[in-house]
Amino acid sequence: PPGHSLALVGRGTNASDFEWRFATSDSPGQLNSAQAVTEDEEVVVAGTCSDNLKNQDEVDVDCGGSTCGACAWINELHYENTGTDTGEFVEVVSKVQDLSGYTIVLYDGGSKKVYNSAPLGEGTSAGGVWVQAVYVGMRDGVDGVALVDRTNAVVEFLSYEGSFTAEEGPANGMTSTDIVVFESGSTPPGHSLALVGRGTNASDFEWRFATPDSPGQL
């Protein structure tokens, strides 16, 4: 019929994005009625804690920040045993292999100040997480252990034989969380305090007393 035509229809920015249709109402000098010359609308996909991407406000891939669980946590420690203390260590479990830039910072509960520290590095794969242990001299009595990330933010600030508020260092002004269980001069060498249970975050586990130690292993 008069007033009809052959015309491209569809949506896109190039001729190849459209297709020819027969006998549409003509529109000489104007875009065709079933045609839009434009970029496709951007599809925004919300980030998750299991998408294998560092998004949202995550510290590392799929961990840290306000939404996902912490990237790492203190999992086991040993500080006192019968006789001369030996093999003192702090073990860390992480959801990422490389914890370069993370640090274990030790606090004296009496002075409330830092007395020792040790850097972390790459962990050993263990069932979907990574594990590493740092051997570092630790004091007996009411003392604390802080896990500090590469931005100098405190991930955890734990203590044994009591709690206290730190007065310097990365945990300055923070009150430690007492793990309740503790070692003593009667703890056999080769034992430790460790998290036990089943889960994916530190809060899923609980601290237990004097288990045979396993530094660097779950």
mmCIF file of C-alpha atoms in Angstrom:
data_model
loop_
_atom_site.group_PDB
_atom_site.id
_atom_site.type_symbol
_atom_site.label_atom_id
_atom_site.label_comp_id
_atom_site.label_asym_id
_atom_site.label_seq_id
_atom_site.Cartn_x
_atom_site.Cartn_y
_atom_site.Cartn_z
ATOM 1 C CA PRO A 1 0.000 0.000 0.000
ATOM 2 C CA PRO A 2 1.068 3.599 -0.429
ATOM 3 C CA GLY A 3 2.766 4.928 2.740
ATOM 4 C CA HIS A 4 4.527 1.654 3.463
ATOM 5 C CA SER A 5 8.178 0.648 2.978
ATOM 6 C CA LEU A 6 10.948 -1.796 3.668
ATOM 7 C CA ALA A 7 12.888 -0.787 6.797
ATOM 8 C CA LEU A 8 15.452 -1.846 9.368
ATOM 9 C CA VAL A 9 14.081 -2.593 12.854
ATOM 10 C CA GLY A 10 15.635 -3.495 16.185
ATOM 11 C CA ARG A 11 18.052 -1.926 18.661
ATOM 12 C CA GLY A 12 21.751 -1.179 18.328
ATOM 13 C CA THR A 13 24.462 1.131 17.029
ATOM 14 C CA ASN A 14 25.442 -0.461 13.696
ATOM 15 C CA ALA A 15 23.548 -1.704 10.619
ATOM 16 C CA SER A 16 24.421 -5.282 11.504
ATOM 17 C CA ASP A 17 22.479 -4.911 14.770
ATOM 18 C CA PHE A 18 19.152 -4.545 12.874
ATOM 19 C CA GLU A 19 17.108 -6.638 10.466
ATOM 20 C CA TRP A 20 15.018 -5.788 7.414
ATOM 21 C CA ARG A 21 11.228 -6.027 7.695
ATOM 22 C CA PHE A 22 8.573 -5.885 4.963
ATOM 23 C CA ALA A 23 5.791 -3.326 4.423
ATOM 24 C CA THR A 24 6.115 -1.252 7.601
ATOM 25 C CA SER A 25 4.527 2.202 7.709
ATOM 26 C CA ASP A 26 7.110 4.492 6.163
ATOM 27 C CA SER A 27 8.919 7.318 7.984
ATOM 28 C CA PRO A 28 11.237 9.009 5.491
ATOM 29 C CA GLY A 29 13.735 11.281 7.225
ATOM 30 C CA GLN A 30 12.972 9.805 10.660
ATOM 31 C CA LEU A 31 14.028 6.714 12.548
ATOM 32 C CA ASN A 32 11.784 3.793 11.829
ATOM 33 C CA SER A 33 9.015 3.187 14.327
ATOM 34 C CA ALA A 34 10.459 -0.096 15.523
ATOM 35 C CA GLN A 35 14.071 1.062 15.621
ATOM 36 C CA ALA A 36 16.295 2.455 18.423
ATOM 37 C CA VAL A 37 19.848 3.520 17.741
ATOM 38 C CA THR A 38 21.426 3.249 21.209
ATOM 39 C CA GLU A 39 23.805 1.197 23.317
ATOM 40 C CA ASP A 40 22.287 -1.722 25.189
ATOM 41 C CA GLU A 41 21.479 -0.855 28.758
ATOM 42 C CA GLU A 42 24.170 -1.922 31.203
ATOM 43 C CA VAL A 43 23.196 -4.861 33.348
ATOM 44 C CA VAL A 44 24.459 -4.430 36.913
ATOM 45 C CA VAL A 45 24.972 -7.695 38.777
ATOM 46 C CA ALA A 46 25.212 -7.425 42.560
ATOM 47 C CA GLY A 47 28.436 -8.769 44.022
ATOM 48 C CA THR A 48 28.381 -11.756 46.358
ATOM 49 C CA CYS A 49 30.809 -13.377 48.778
ATOM 50 C CA SER A 50 31.248 -16.367 46.444
ATOM 51 C CA ASP A 51 31.604 -14.856 42.950
ATOM 52 C CA ASN A 52 35.408 -15.177 42.857
ATOM 53 C CA LEU A 53 35.749 -11.401 42.445
ATOM 54 C CA LYS A 54 36.971 -8.633 44.732
ATOM 55 C CA ASN A 55 33.931 -6.350 44.791
ATOM 56 C CA GLN A 56 31.512 -4.761 47.269
ATOM 57 C CA ASP A 57 33.852 -3.480 50.006
ATOM 58 C CA GLU A 58 35.824 -6.729 50.260
ATOM 59 C CA VAL A 59 39.407 -6.641 51.525
ATOM 60 C CA ASP A 60 40.383 -9.605 49.347
ATOM 61 C CA VAL A 61 38.496 -11.826 46.923
ATOM 62 C CA ASP A 62 35.190 -12.877 48.548
ATOM 63 C CA CYS A 63 36.228 -11.951 52.086
ATOM 64 C CA GLY A 64 36.529 -9.035 54.464
ATOM 65 C CA GLY A 65 34.553 -5.808 54.547
ATOM 66 C CA SER A 66 31.097 -5.282 56.016
ATOM 67 C CA THR A 67 29.349 -8.122 54.156
ATOM 68 C CA CYS A 68 31.680 -11.096 53.848
ATOM 69 C CA GLY A 69 33.421 -12.952 56.658
ATOM 70 C CA ALA A 70 36.983 -12.062 57.668
ATOM 71 C CA CYS A 71 39.747 -13.125 55.280
ATOM 72 C CA ALA A 72 41.729 -14.704 58.129
ATOM 73 C CA TRP A 73 41.541 -15.630 61.784
ATOM 74 C CA ILE A 74 43.747 -16.881 64.613
ATOM 75 C CA ASN A 75 43.185 -20.627 64.762
ATOM 76 C CA GLU A 76 45.671 -22.086 67.244
ATOM 77 C CA LEU A 77 48.356 -20.920 69.653
ATOM 78 C CA HIS A 78 50.837 -22.188 72.210
ATOM 79 C CA TYR A 79 52.597 -20.036 74.794
ATOM 80 C CA GLU A 80 53.370 -22.086 77.971
ATOM 81 C CA ASN A 81 54.309 -25.615 78.974
ATOM 82 C CA THR A 82 56.079 -27.563 81.712
ATOM 83 C CA GLY A 83 59.744 -26.688 82.086
ATOM 84 C CA THR A 84 61.203 -24.178 79.659
ATOM 85 C CA ASP A 85 58.600 -22.946 77.200
ATOM 86 C CA THR A 86 59.233 -24.392 73.754
ATOM 87 C CA GLY A 87 57.714 -24.236 70.291
ATOM 88 C CA GLU A 88 55.586 -21.156 70.963
ATOM 89 C CA PHE A 89 53.530 -20.252 67.898
ATOM 90 C CA VAL A 90 50.417 -18.601 66.480
ATOM 91 C CA GLU A 91 48.554 -20.292 63.641
ATOM 92 C CA VAL A 92 46.352 -18.411 61.175
ATOM 93 C CA VAL A 93 43.729 -19.795 58.788
ATOM 94 C CA SER A 94 42.828 -17.706 55.740
ATOM 95 C CA LYS A 95 40.493 -17.718 52.751
ATOM 96 C CA VAL A 96 43.264 -16.382 50.517
ATOM 97 C CA GLN A 97 46.674 -17.936 50.027
ATOM 98 C CA ASP A 98 48.871 -14.882 50.358
ATOM 99 C CA LEU A 99 48.765 -12.901 53.599
ATOM 100 C CA SER A 100 51.838 -10.827 52.818
ATOM 101 C CA GLY A 101 51.430 -7.536 54.656
ATOM 102 C CA TYR A 102 49.449 -9.160 57.492
ATOM 103 C CA THR A 103 51.138 -9.265 60.897
ATOM 104 C CA ILE A 104 50.796 -11.018 64.231
ATOM 105 C CA VAL A 105 51.263 -8.394 66.972
ATOM 106 C CA LEU A 106 51.750 -9.551 70.575
ATOM 107 C CA TYR A 107 50.641 -7.447 73.547
ATOM 108 C CA ASP A 108 51.690 -7.577 77.171
ATOM 109 C CA GLY A 109 48.559 -7.463 79.319
ATOM 110 C CA GLY A 110 50.377 -5.749 82.184
ATOM 111 C CA SER A 111 51.881 -2.825 80.308
ATOM 112 C CA LYS A 112 49.183 -3.032 77.598
ATOM 113 C CA LYS A 113 51.889 -2.407 75.032
ATOM 114 C CA VAL A 114 53.362 -4.306 72.079
ATOM 115 C CA TYR A 115 56.271 -6.602 72.944
ATOM 116 C CA ASN A 116 56.750 -8.645 69.773
ATOM 117 C CA SER A 117 55.464 -9.116 66.221
ATOM 118 C CA ALA A 118 55.883 -11.430 63.242
ATOM 119 C CA PRO A 119 54.914 -11.105 59.558
ATOM 120 C CA LEU A 120 52.693 -13.560 57.726
ATOM 121 C CA GLY A 121 53.186 -14.860 54.193
ATOM 122 C CA GLU A 122 51.777 -17.608 52.004
ATOM 123 C CA GLY A 123 49.775 -20.406 53.571
ATOM 124 C CA THR A 124 49.541 -24.118 52.799
ATOM 125 C CA SER A 125 46.360 -25.362 51.135
ATOM 126 C CA ALA A 126 44.071 -27.276 53.491
ATOM 127 C CA GLY A 127 40.561 -28.199 52.375
ATOM 128 C CA GLY A 128 39.519 -24.946 50.715
ATOM 129 C CA VAL A 129 41.441 -22.624 53.054
ATOM 130 C CA TRP A 130 45.101 -21.875 53.711
ATOM 131 C CA VAL A 131 46.988 -22.408 56.952
ATOM 132 C CA GLN A 132 50.266 -21.012 58.259
ATOM 133 C CA ALA A 133 52.018 -20.841 61.607
ATOM 134 C CA VAL A 134 54.554 -18.311 62.860
ATOM 135 C CA TYR A 135 56.922 -19.270 65.653
ATOM 136 C CA VAL A 136 57.388 -16.292 67.911
ATOM 137 C CA GLY A 137 58.340 -15.866 71.571
ATOM 138 C CA MET A 138 55.190 -15.404 73.663
ATOM 139 C CA ARG A 139 54.773 -14.351 77.282
ATOM 140 C CA ASP A 140 52.845 -16.186 79.994
ATOM 141 C CA GLY A 141 50.057 -14.575 82.025
ATOM 142 C CA VAL A 142 47.410 -12.141 80.803
ATOM 143 C CA ASP A 143 48.605 -11.292 77.296
ATOM 144 C CA GLY A 144 47.141 -10.669 73.859
ATOM 145 C CA VAL A 145 47.486 -11.546 70.189
ATOM 146 C CA ALA A 146 46.316 -9.226 67.404
ATOM 147 C CA LEU A 147 45.933 -10.224 63.770
ATOM 148 C CA VAL A 148 46.522 -7.097 61.684
ATOM 149 C CA ASP A 149 45.800 -6.849 57.945
ATOM 150 C CA ARG A 150 47.812 -5.105 55.230
ATOM 151 C CA THR A 151 45.934 -1.830 55.797
ATOM 152 C CA ASN A 152 46.991 -1.920 59.497
ATOM 153 C CA ALA A 153 43.407 -2.680 60.538
ATOM 154 C CA VAL A 154 42.917 -5.180 63.365
ATOM 155 C CA VAL A 155 41.093 -8.299 62.187
ATOM 156 C CA GLU A 156 41.097 -9.950 65.625
ATOM 157 C CA PHE A 157 42.404 -9.015 69.059
ATOM 158 C CA LEU A 158 42.387 -12.051 71.349
ATOM 159 C CA SER A 159 43.853 -12.644 74.791
ATOM 160 C CA TYR A 160 44.355 -15.476 77.262
ATOM 161 C CA GLU A 161 44.053 -15.555 81.063
ATOM 162 C CA GLY A 162 42.002 -12.353 81.029
ATOM 163 C CA SER A 163 41.285 -9.292 78.918
ATOM 164 C CA PHE A 164 42.677 -5.748 78.755
ATOM 165 C CA THR A 165 42.602 -2.593 76.653
ATOM 166 C CA ALA A 166 45.646 -1.940 74.480
ATOM 167 C CA GLU A 167 47.373 1.400 74.857
ATOM 168 C CA GLU A 168 49.529 1.487 71.727
ATOM 169 C CA GLY A 169 50.023 -0.104 68.312
ATOM 170 C CA PRO A 170 47.336 -1.145 65.829
ATOM 171 C CA ALA A 171 44.951 -2.308 68.596
ATOM 172 C CA ASN A 172 45.286 0.934 70.581
ATOM 173 C CA GLY A 173 42.034 1.565 72.474
ATOM 174 C CA MET A 174 40.606 -1.875 71.702
ATOM 175 C CA THR A 175 39.627 -4.338 74.430
ATOM 176 C CA SER A 176 40.793 -7.889 73.796
ATOM 177 C CA THR A 177 38.454 -10.876 73.620
ATOM 178 C CA ASP A 178 39.448 -13.481 76.217
ATOM 179 C CA ILE A 179 39.434 -16.969 74.662
ATOM 180 C CA VAL A 180 38.740 -18.286 78.228
ATOM 181 C CA VAL A 181 40.888 -21.405 77.899
ATOM 182 C CA PHE A 182 44.547 -21.057 78.873
ATOM 183 C CA GLU A 183 47.796 -22.936 79.314
ATOM 184 C CA SER A 184 49.903 -23.256 82.467
ATOM 185 C CA GLY A 185 53.148 -24.631 83.808
ATOM 186 C CA SER A 186 51.576 -28.090 83.768
ATOM 187 C CA THR A 187 50.650 -28.062 80.068
ATOM 188 C CA PRO A 188 52.684 -30.788 78.305
ATOM 189 C CA PRO A 189 55.005 -29.723 75.486
ATOM 190 C CA GLY A 190 53.422 -30.383 72.087
ATOM 191 C CA HIS A 191 49.987 -29.197 73.190
ATOM 192 C CA SER A 192 48.102 -26.007 72.356
ATOM 193 C CA LEU A 193 44.889 -24.029 72.489
ATOM 194 C CA ALA A 194 42.902 -24.407 69.283
ATOM 195 C CA LEU A 195 39.594 -23.721 67.583
ATOM 196 C CA VAL A 196 37.425 -26.794 66.956
ATOM 197 C CA GLY A 197 34.135 -27.369 65.183
ATOM 198 C CA ARG A 198 32.793 -27.031 61.680
ATOM 199 C CA GLY A 199 32.152 -23.890 59.617
ATOM 200 C CA THR A 200 33.578 -21.220 57.338
ATOM 201 C CA ASN A 201 34.257 -18.318 59.735
ATOM 202 C CA ALA A 202 35.982 -17.938 63.107
ATOM 203 C CA SER A 203 32.645 -17.442 64.863
ATOM 204 C CA ASP A 204 31.585 -20.964 63.816
ATOM 205 C CA PHE A 205 34.248 -22.541 66.046
ATOM 206 C CA GLU A 206 35.121 -22.581 69.746
ATOM 207 C CA TRP A 207 38.393 -22.595 71.655
ATOM 208 C CA ARG A 208 39.448 -25.810 73.379
ATOM 209 C CA PHE A 209 42.183 -26.522 75.936
ATOM 210 C CA ALA A 210 45.478 -28.367 75.472
ATOM 211 C CA THR A 211 44.837 -30.346 72.309
ATOM 212 C CA PRO A 212 47.909 -31.996 70.720
ATOM 213 C CA ASP A 213 49.257 -29.194 68.548
ATOM 214 C CA SER A 214 49.246 -29.109 64.728
ATOM 215 C CA PRO A 215 50.957 -25.883 63.644
ATOM 216 C CA GLY A 216 50.455 -25.209 59.935
ATOM 217 C CA GLN A 217 47.703 -27.836 59.620
ATOM 218 C CA LEU A 218 43.960 -27.830 60.324
#
